[in-house]
Coordinates of C-alpha atoms and ligand atoms in Angstrom, one line a residue:
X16 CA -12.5 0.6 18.1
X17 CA -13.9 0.8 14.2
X18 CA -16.0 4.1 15.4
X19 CA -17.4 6.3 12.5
X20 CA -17.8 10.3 13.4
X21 CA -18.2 12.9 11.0
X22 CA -15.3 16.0 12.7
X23 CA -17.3 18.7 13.6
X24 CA -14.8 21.1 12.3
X25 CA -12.0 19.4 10.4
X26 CA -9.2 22.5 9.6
X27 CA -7.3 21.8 6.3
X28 CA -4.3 24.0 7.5
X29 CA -3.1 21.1 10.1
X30 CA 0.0 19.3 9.5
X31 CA -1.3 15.8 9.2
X32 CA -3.8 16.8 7.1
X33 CA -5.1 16.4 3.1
X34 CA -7.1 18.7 2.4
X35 CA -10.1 18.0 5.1
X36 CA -8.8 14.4 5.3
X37 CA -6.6 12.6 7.5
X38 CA -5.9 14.4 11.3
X39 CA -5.4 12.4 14.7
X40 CA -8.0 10.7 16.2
X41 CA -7.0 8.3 18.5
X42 CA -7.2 7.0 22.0
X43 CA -6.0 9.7 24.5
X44 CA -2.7 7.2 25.5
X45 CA -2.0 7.5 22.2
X46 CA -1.6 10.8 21.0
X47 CA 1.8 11.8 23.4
X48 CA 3.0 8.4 21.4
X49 CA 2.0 10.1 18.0
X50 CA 3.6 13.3 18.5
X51 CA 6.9 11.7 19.7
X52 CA 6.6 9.3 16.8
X53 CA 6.1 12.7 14.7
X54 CA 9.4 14.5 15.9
X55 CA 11.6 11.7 15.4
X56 CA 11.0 10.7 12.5
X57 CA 10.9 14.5 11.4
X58 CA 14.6 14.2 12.8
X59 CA 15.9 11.4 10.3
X60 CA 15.7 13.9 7.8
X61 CA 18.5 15.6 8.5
X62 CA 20.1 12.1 9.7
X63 CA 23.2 11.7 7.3
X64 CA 24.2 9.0 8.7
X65 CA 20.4 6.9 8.9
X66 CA 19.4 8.3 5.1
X67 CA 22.9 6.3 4.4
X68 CA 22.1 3.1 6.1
X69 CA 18.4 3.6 4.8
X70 CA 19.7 3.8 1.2
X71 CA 22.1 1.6 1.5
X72 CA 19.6 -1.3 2.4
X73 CA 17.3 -0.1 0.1
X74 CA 20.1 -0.9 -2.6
X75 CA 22.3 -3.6 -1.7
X76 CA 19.5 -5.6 0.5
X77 CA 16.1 -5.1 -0.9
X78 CA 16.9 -4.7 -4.8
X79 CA 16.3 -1.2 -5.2
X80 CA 16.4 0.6 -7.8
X81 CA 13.4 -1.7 -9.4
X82 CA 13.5 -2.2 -13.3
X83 CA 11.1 -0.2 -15.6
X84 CA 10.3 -2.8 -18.0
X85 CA 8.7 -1.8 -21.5
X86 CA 6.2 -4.9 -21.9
X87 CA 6.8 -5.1 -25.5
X88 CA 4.5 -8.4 -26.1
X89 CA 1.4 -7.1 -24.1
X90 CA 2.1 -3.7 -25.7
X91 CA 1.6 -5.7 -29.6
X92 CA -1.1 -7.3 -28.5
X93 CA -3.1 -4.5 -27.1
X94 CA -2.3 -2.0 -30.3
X95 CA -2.4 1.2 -28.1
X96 CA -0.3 3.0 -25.6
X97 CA 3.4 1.6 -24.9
X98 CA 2.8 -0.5 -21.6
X99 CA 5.9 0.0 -19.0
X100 CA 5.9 -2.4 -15.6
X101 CA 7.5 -1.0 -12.7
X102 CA 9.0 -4.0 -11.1
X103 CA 8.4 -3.6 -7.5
X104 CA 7.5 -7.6 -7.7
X105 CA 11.2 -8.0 -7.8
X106 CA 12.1 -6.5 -4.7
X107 CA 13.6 -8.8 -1.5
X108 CA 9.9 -10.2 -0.3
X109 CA 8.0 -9.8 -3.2
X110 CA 6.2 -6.6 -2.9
X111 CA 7.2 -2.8 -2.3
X112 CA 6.2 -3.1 1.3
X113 CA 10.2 -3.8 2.0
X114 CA 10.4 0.3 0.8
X115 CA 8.4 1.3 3.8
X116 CA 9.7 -1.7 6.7
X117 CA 12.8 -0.9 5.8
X118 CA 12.9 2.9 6.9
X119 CA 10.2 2.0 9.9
X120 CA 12.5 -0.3 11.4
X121 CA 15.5 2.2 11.4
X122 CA 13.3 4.4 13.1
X123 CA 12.0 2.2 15.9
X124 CA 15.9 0.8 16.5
X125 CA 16.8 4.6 16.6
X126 CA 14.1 5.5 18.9
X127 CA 15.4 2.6 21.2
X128 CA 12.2 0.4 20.4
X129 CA 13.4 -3.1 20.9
X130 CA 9.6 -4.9 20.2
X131 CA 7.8 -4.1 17.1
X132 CA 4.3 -4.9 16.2
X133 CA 2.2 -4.9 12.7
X134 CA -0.8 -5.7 11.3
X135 CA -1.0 -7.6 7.7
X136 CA -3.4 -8.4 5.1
X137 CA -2.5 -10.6 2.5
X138 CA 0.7 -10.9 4.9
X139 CA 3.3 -9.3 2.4
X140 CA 3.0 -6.2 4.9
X141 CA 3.7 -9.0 8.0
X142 CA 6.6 -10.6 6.0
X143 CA 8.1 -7.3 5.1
X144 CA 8.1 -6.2 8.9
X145 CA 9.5 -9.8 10.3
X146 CA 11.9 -9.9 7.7
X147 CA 13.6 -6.3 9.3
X148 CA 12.9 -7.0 12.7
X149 CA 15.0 -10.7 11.8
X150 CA 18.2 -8.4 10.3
X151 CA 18.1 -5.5 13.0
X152 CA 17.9 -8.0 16.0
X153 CA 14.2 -6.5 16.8
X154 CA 11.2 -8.9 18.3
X155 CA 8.5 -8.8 15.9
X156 CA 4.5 -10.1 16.4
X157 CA 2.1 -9.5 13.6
X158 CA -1.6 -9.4 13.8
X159 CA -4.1 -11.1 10.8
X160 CA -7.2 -11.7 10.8
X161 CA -8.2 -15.4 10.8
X162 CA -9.8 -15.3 7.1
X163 CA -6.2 -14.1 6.1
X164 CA -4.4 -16.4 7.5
X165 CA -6.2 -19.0 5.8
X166 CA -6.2 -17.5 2.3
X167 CA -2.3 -16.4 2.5
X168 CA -1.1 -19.3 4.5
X169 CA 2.5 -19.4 2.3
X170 CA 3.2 -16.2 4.3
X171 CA 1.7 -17.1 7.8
X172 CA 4.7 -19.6 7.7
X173 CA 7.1 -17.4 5.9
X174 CA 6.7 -14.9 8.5
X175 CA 7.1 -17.4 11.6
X176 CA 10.1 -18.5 10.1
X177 CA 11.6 -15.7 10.5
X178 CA 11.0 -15.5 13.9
X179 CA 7.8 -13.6 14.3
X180 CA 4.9 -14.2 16.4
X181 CA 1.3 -14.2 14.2
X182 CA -1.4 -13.6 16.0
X183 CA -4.6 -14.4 14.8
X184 CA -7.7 -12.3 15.0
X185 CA -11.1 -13.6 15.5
X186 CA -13.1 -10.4 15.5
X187 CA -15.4 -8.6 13.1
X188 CA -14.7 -9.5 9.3
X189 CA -11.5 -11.5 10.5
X190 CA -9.2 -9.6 8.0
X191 CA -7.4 -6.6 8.0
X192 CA -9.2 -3.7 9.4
X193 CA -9.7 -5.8 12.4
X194 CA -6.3 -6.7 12.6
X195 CA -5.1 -3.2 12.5
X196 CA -7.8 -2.5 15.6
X197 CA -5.9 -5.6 17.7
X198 CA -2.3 -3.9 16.8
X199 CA -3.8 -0.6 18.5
X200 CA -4.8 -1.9 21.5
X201 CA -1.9 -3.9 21.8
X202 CA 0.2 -0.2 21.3
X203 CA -2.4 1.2 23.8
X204 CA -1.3 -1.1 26.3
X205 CA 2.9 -1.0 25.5
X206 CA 3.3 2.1 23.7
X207 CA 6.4 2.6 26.0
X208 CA 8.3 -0.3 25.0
X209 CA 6.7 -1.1 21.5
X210 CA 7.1 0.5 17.8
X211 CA 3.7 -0.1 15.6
X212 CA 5.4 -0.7 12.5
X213 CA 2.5 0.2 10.1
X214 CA 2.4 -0.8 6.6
X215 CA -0.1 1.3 4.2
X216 CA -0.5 4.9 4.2
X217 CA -3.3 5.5 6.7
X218 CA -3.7 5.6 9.9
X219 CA -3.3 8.9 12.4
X220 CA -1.0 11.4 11.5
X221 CA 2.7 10.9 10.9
X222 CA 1.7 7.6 9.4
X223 CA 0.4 8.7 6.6
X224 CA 3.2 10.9 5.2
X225 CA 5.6 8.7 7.0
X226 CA 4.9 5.8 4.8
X227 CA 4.4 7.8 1.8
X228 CA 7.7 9.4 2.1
X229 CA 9.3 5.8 2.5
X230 CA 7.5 4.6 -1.2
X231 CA 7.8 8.0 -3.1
X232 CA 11.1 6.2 -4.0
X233 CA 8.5 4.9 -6.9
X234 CA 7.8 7.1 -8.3
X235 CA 11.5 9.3 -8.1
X236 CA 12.7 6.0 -10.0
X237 CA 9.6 5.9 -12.5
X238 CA 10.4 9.5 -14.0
X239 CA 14.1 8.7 -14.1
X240 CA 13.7 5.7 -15.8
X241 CA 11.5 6.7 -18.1
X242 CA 13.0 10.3 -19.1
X243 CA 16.2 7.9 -20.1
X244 CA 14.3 5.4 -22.1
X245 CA 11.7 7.8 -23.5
X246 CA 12.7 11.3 -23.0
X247 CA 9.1 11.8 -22.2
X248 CA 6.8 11.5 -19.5
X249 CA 4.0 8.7 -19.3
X250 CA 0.6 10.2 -20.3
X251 CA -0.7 8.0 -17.6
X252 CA 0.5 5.8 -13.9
X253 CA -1.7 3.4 -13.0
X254 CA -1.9 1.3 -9.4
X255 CA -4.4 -0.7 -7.3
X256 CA -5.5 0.9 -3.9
X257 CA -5.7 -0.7 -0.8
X258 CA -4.7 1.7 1.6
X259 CA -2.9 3.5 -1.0
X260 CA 1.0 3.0 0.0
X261 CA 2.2 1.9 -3.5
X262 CA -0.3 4.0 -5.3
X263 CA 0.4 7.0 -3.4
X264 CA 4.2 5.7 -4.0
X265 CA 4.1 6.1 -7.8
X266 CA 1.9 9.2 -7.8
X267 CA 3.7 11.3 -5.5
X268 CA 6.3 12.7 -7.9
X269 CA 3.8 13.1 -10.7
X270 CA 1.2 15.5 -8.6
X271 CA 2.6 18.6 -9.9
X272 CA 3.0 17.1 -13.3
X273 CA -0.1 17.8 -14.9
X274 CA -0.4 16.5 -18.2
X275 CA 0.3 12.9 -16.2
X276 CA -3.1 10.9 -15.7
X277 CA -3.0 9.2 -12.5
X278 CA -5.2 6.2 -12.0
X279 CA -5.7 4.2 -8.9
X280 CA -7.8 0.8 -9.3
X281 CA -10.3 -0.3 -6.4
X282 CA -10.9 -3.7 -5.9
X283 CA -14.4 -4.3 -7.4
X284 CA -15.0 -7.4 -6.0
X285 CA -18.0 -10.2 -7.1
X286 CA -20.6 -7.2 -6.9
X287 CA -21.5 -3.7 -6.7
X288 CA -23.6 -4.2 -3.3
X289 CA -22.8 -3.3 -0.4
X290 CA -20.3 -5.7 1.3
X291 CA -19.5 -7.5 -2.1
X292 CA -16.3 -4.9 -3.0
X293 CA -14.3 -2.1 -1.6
X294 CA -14.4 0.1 -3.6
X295 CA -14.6 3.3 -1.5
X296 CA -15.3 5.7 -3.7
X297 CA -18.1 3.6 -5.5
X298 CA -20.1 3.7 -2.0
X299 CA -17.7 5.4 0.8
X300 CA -18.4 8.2 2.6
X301 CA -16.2 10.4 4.9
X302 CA -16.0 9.5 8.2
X303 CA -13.5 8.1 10.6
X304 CA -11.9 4.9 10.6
X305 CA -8.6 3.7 12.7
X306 CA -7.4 6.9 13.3
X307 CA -7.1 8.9 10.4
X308 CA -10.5 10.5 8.9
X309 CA -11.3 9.4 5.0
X310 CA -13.7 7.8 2.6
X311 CA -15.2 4.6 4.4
X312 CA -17.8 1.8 3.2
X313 CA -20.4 2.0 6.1
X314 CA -24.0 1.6 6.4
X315 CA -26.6 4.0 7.2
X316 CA -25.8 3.4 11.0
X317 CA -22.3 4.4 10.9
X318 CA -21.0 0.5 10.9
X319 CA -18.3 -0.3 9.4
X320 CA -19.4 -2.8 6.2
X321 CA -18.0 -5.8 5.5
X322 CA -15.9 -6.3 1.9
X323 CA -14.8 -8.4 -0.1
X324 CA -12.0 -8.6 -2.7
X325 CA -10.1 -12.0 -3.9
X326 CA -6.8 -10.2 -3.1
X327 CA -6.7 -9.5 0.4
X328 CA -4.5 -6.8 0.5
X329 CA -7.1 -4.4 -1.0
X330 CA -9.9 -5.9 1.5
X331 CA -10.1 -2.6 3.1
X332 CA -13.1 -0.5 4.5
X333 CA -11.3 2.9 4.1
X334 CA -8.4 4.3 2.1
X335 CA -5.3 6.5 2.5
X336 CA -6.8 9.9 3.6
X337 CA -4.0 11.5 0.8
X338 CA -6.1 9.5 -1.9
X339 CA -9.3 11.0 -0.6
X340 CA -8.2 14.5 -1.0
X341 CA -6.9 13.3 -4.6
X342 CA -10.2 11.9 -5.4
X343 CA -11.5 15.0 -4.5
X344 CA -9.3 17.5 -6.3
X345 CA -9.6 15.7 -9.3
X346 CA -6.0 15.1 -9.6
X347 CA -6.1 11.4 -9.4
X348 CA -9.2 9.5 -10.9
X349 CA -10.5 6.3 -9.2
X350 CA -11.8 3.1 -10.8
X351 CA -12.2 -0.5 -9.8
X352 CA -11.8 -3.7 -11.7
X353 CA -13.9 -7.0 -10.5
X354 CA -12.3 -10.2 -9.0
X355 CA -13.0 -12.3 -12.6
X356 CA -11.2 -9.1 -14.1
X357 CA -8.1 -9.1 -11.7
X358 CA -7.7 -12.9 -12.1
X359 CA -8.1 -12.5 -16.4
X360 CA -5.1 -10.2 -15.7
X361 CA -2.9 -12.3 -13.7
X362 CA -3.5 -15.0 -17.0
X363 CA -2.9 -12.1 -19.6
X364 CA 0.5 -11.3 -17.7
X365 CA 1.9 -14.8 -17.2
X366 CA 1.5 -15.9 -20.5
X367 CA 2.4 -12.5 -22.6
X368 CA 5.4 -11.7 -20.5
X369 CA 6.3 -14.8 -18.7
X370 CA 5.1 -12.9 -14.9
X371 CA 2.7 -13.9 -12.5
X372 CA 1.8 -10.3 -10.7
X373 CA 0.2 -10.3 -7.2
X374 CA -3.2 -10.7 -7.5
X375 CA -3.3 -6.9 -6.0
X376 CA -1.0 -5.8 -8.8
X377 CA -3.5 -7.6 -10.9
X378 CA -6.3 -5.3 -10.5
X379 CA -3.8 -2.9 -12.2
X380 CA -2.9 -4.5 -15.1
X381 CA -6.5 -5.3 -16.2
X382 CA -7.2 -1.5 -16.1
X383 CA -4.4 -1.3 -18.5
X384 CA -5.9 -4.1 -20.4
X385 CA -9.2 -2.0 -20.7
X386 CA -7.8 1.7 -21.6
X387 CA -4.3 0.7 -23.2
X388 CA -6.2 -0.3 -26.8
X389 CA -7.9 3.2 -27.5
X390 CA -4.8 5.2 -26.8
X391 CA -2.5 7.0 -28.7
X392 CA 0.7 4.3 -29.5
X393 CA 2.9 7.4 -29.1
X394 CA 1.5 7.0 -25.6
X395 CA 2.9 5.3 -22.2
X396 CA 1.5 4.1 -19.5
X397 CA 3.6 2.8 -16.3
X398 CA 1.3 0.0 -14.5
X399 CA 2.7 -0.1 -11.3
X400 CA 3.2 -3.6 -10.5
X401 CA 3.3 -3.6 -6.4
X402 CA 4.1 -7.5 -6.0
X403 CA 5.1 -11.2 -7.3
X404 CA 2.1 -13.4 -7.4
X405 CA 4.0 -16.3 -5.7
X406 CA 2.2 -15.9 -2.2
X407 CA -1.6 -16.6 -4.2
X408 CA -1.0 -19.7 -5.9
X409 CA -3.5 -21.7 -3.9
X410 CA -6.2 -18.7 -4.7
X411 CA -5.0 -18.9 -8.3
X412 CA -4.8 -23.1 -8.8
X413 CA -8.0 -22.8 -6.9
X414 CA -10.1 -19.6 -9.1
X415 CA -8.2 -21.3 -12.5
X416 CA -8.8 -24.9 -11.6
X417 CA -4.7 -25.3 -12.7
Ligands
LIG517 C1 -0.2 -4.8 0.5 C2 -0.2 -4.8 -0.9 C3 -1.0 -4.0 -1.7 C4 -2.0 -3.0 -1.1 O1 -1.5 -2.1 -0.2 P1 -1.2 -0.5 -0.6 O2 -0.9 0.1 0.7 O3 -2.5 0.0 -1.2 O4 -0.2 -0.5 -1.6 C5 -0.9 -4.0 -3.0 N1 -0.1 -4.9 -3.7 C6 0.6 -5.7 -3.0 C7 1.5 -6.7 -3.7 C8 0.6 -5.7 -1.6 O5 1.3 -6.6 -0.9

């Protein structure tokens, strides 16, 4: 399934396409699937009556709209640029993942779906999904690979609790690119009957925009929030990048604003090798992953590589093929922060401002560690802080001997 090809002649005029990233390449059984998926969800738009129900969960149900917090300890400490949290963390499941599960599943009830499958990482994705499948009466099974079910337990039970079957994977690297290949071959086989409820923005085209329609909500609030407190906007946005949903989510309104520096953070993992990160575009090179073509780790062969990250929802082998045309344009820059430097963070945060951030999130903050000190204190940066670090506490008691 995890095939690499370099398109022969990808056209950047496409709908579904970044640039010369992203596209449709799938499984022939898949693509009358795709396009249906496409129109319908094209359709919502002009839904009254689902943009309501969609906004109305987003508010009364899953927490929205998020505080922007001015970190007013960290920000002393660090003697630089005036540090703002957006507080996706405090959302209903602990991560912005509810932002995009939330408009999915009023699209598969809508479409008459009545089973929904998913794949999940460091199962926040997997929660999110059982969690609306549980409160719109929908069945639910969610794939994860074996390695992350180990490592994010808390939410391998959270998620059965709710009703949902997990279904573990035992193939390849065991986490979640191969989880994401067993959720498309189960759609292969009930495409009729089944909505795959995806949770990042990649995948084949509509997912992509799909999902980053459903988080730009992030960055809409972001610039609202901060025009009232600061009558300015942030000189820079910073998020970690797995597949790039809440990145993507807090950039999206900031694109056309220039003089806005936006920064997506790469998990660095325990080595610059190879297999010891990923880090995509430290080592990635365009080819074709899961559906959707972008930058991907591979070796000279055209196999996928293994990665490694401590936070498994950045584990990743390719990213968000918007990201890749970002990358390329220069509009967004890239970085990545090690594991020792995401788990530094996660002790910075909890004892400066009294919150543990998701060890994802945490990749984040220690960029703003790094560049807050040298800027301008008229300066803000917005670190987008994607999730609660409940769900890693036997990583973190574990990594900080607690
Ligand atoms: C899933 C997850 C991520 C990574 O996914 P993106 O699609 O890149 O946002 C980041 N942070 C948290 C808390 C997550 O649960």
């Amino acid at each position: 399934m995890a095939s690499v090809i370099l398109p022969a002649n990808p056209s950047p005029s496409r709908p579904g396409r970044f640039g010369v990233y992203g596209g449709r390449y799938v499984p022939e059984t898949l693509v009358a699937a795709l396009v249906e998926l496409e129109r319908e969800y094209e359709a919502t738009k002009a839904d009254a009556e689902f943009q309501a129900e969609l906004h109305t969960l987003l508010h009364d149900y899953a927490g929205r709209p998020t505080p922007l917090y001015f970190a007013s300890r960290l920000t002393q400490q660090l003697g630089g640029a005036r540090i703002y949290l957006k507080r996706e963390d405090l959302l209903h499941t602990g991560a912005h993942k509810i932002n995009n599960a939330l408009g999915q599943g009023l699209l598969a009830r809508r479409m008459g779906k009545k089973r929904v499958i998913a794949e999940t990482g460091a199962g926040q994705h997997g929660v999110a999904t059982a969690t609306v499948c549980a409160l719109l009466g929908l069945e639910c099974v969610v794939y994860m690979g074996d390695v992350d079910m180990a490592r994010q337990e808390l939410n391998v039970q959270r998620m059965r609790l709710l009703g949902a079957e997990v279904r573990g994977v035992s193939s390849g690297s065991r986490t979640l690119k191969d989880a994401i290949s067993e959720a498309m071959r189960d759609w292969v086989t009930n495409v009729r009957t089944t909505y795959y409820l995806l949770g990042s923005a990649l995948g084949a085209h509509p997912y992509p925009t799909m999902v980053r329609d459903y988080q730009h909500v992030i960055s809409k609030e972001i610039k609202e929030q901060i025009l009232e407190k600061e009558g300015r906007l942030p000189a820079a946005v910073i998020a970690c990048v797995g597949g790039g949903s809440n990145a993507i989510g807090a950039f999206y309104e900031f694109i056309p604003e220039r003089q806005v520096r936006l920064i997506g953070v790469e998990a660095g993992g325990c080595g610059s090798e190879l297999g010891q990160h990923a880090a995509r575009f430290r080592g990635g090179v365009p080819g074709v992953l899961q559906g959707t073509f972008s930058y991907v780790l591979q070796d000279e062969d055209g196999q996928i590589a293994m990665t490694h990250s401590v936070s498994a929802g950045l584990d990743y082998a390719s990213i968000g093929p918007e990201h890749a045309a970002l990358h390329d344009s220069g509009r967004a820059e890239y970085v990545a922060q090690d594991d020792s430097a995401a788990l530094d963070a996660v002790v910075r945060l909890a004892r400066t401002e009294g919150i543990l951030p998701a060890l994802e999130s945490a990749h984040a903050v220690a960029e703003a560690l790094k560049i807050a000190p040298a800027m301008n204190p008229r300066d803000i940066l917005v670190v987008n802080l994607s999730g609660r670090g409940d769900k890693d506490m036997g990583i973190l008691a574990r990594e900080l001997k607690l």
